[in-house]
mmCIF file of C-alpha atoms in Angstrom:
data_model
loop_
_atom_site.group_PDB
_atom_site.id
_atom_site.type_symbol
_atom_site.label_atom_id
_atom_site.label_comp_id
_atom_site.label_asym_id
_atom_site.label_seq_id
_atom_site.Cartn_x
_atom_site.Cartn_y
_atom_site.Cartn_z
ATOM 1 C CA PRO A 1 -30.485 -12.823 30.030
ATOM 2 C CA GLY A 2 -27.105 -13.189 27.715
ATOM 3 C CA VAL A 3 -26.172 -13.004 23.979
ATOM 4 C CA TYR A 4 -27.523 -15.381 21.632
ATOM 5 C CA VAL A 5 -27.121 -16.635 17.698
ATOM 6 C CA TRP A 6 -29.085 -18.877 15.590
ATOM 7 C CA TRP A 7 -26.610 -21.394 13.775
ATOM 8 C CA ASN A 8 -28.041 -24.225 12.135
ATOM 9 C CA GLY A 9 -30.946 -23.577 13.039
ATOM 10 C CA LYS A 10 -30.243 -23.517 16.357
ATOM 11 C CA LYS A 11 -30.308 -21.821 19.114
ATOM 12 C CA LEU A 12 -26.236 -21.015 20.951
ATOM 13 C CA LYS A 13 -25.998 -18.687 23.808
ATOM 14 C CA ILE A 14 -22.281 -16.971 24.027
ATOM 15 C CA HIS A 15 -21.869 -15.988 27.641
ATOM 16 C CA LYS A 16 -18.528 -15.210 27.206
ATOM 17 C CA ALA A 17 -16.422 -13.546 24.477
ATOM 18 C CA ARG A 18 -13.293 -10.737 23.900
ATOM 19 C CA VAL A 19 -12.650 -8.102 21.232
ATOM 20 C CA VAL A 20 -10.643 -8.920 19.343
ATOM 21 C CA GLU A 21 -8.710 -6.038 17.030
ATOM 22 C CA ASP A 22 -8.523 -7.162 13.868
ATOM 23 C CA ARG A 23 -4.715 -6.770 12.213
ATOM 24 C CA GLY A 24 -4.811 -7.824 8.757
ATOM 25 C CA GLN A 25 -4.475 -12.098 10.185
ATOM 26 C CA HIS A 26 -7.821 -13.074 8.715
ATOM 27 C CA THR A 27 -9.292 -12.602 5.619
ATOM 28 C CA VAL A 28 -12.327 -10.057 6.354
ATOM 29 C CA GLN A 29 -16.077 -12.185 6.217
ATOM 30 C CA SER A 30 -19.593 -10.768 5.639
ATOM 31 C CA LEU A 31 -20.886 -9.753 9.309
ATOM 32 C CA GLY A 32 -21.100 -12.563 11.494
ATOM 33 C CA SER A 33 -19.681 -15.122 9.668
ATOM 34 C CA VAL A 34 -16.629 -16.959 10.502
ATOM 35 C CA ALA A 35 -13.723 -15.702 10.098
ATOM 36 C CA TYR A 36 -11.190 -17.645 11.686
ATOM 37 C CA LYS A 37 -10.906 -21.195 13.589
ATOM 38 C CA ASP A 38 -8.725 -23.652 15.342
ATOM 39 C CA SER A 39 -8.798 -26.236 17.859
ATOM 40 C CA GLU A 40 -9.731 -24.124 20.276
ATOM 41 C CA SER A 41 -11.374 -21.047 19.161
ATOM 42 C CA ILE A 42 -13.568 -19.290 17.031
ATOM 43 C CA LEU A 43 -13.777 -15.928 15.892
ATOM 44 C CA VAL A 44 -16.706 -14.325 14.417
ATOM 45 C CA GLN A 45 -16.545 -11.286 11.945
ATOM 46 C CA THR A 46 -18.514 -7.552 13.957
ATOM 47 C CA HIS A 47 -18.391 -4.739 11.188
ATOM 48 C CA LYS A 48 -14.683 -3.858 12.081
ATOM 49 C CA ASN A 49 -13.388 -5.836 14.537
ATOM 50 C CA PHE A 50 -13.722 -10.126 15.316
ATOM 51 C CA LEU A 51 -15.515 -11.207 18.161
ATOM 52 C CA SER A 52 -14.056 -14.053 19.863
ATOM 53 C CA LEU A 53 -15.530 -16.655 21.603
ATOM 54 C CA ILE A 54 -14.759 -18.209 25.027
ATOM 55 C CA GLU A 55 -18.189 -20.509 26.963
ATOM 56 C CA VAL A 56 -21.013 -21.300 24.506
ATOM 57 C CA GLN A 57 -24.080 -23.064 25.455
ATOM 58 C CA PRO A 58 -26.272 -25.424 22.892
ATOM 59 C CA GLU A 59 -29.102 -25.634 22.601
ATOM 60 C CA SER A 60 -30.374 -27.607 25.108
ATOM 61 C CA LYS A 61 -27.072 -29.389 26.671
ATOM 62 C CA PRO A 62 -24.543 -27.166 29.740
ATOM 63 C CA ARG A 63 -22.593 -24.700 28.741
ATOM 64 C CA MET A 64 -18.773 -25.094 28.069
ATOM 65 C CA SER A 65 -15.983 -23.829 27.009
ATOM 66 C CA VAL A 66 -15.801 -22.565 22.561
ATOM 67 C CA ALA A 67 -12.807 -25.595 23.002
ATOM 68 C CA GLU A 68 -15.089 -28.280 23.779
ATOM 69 C CA PHE A 69 -17.876 -27.272 21.515
ATOM 70 C CA LEU A 70 -15.789 -27.318 18.705
ATOM 71 C CA ARG A 71 -15.068 -31.619 19.526
ATOM 72 C CA GLY A 72 -18.800 -32.247 18.866
ATOM 73 C CA TYR A 73 -20.097 -29.749 16.815
ATOM 74 C CA PRO A 74 -18.342 -29.512 13.036
ATOM 75 C CA ILE A 75 -17.872 -25.087 12.796
ATOM 76 C CA LYS A 76 -16.828 -24.065 9.259
ATOM 77 C CA ILE A 77 -15.052 -20.997 8.087
ATOM 78 C CA LYS A 78 -18.142 -19.139 6.387
ATOM 79 C CA ASP A 79 -20.337 -20.405 8.631
ATOM 80 C CA LYS A 80 -22.745 -17.611 9.753
ATOM 81 C CA PHE A 81 -24.113 -16.650 12.695
ATOM 82 C CA VAL A 82 -27.230 -15.062 12.804
#
């Protein structure tokens, strides 16, 4: 069980995330796109708010925090999770 998305042709399982209310701090992107990222967090655009990824598991890799994931994977603003 769980939720996964596709990113750059590979499966990314989402183990832990939380909804972050849109308070106008971030530029609105298309659904499923990265709206914000820094060295420790990724916000993905949803219909009305954002999904803050907390713990993920790249295809064929162990489960890890988003901070660990970002050290090894080049996520960019507007990257699309489908």
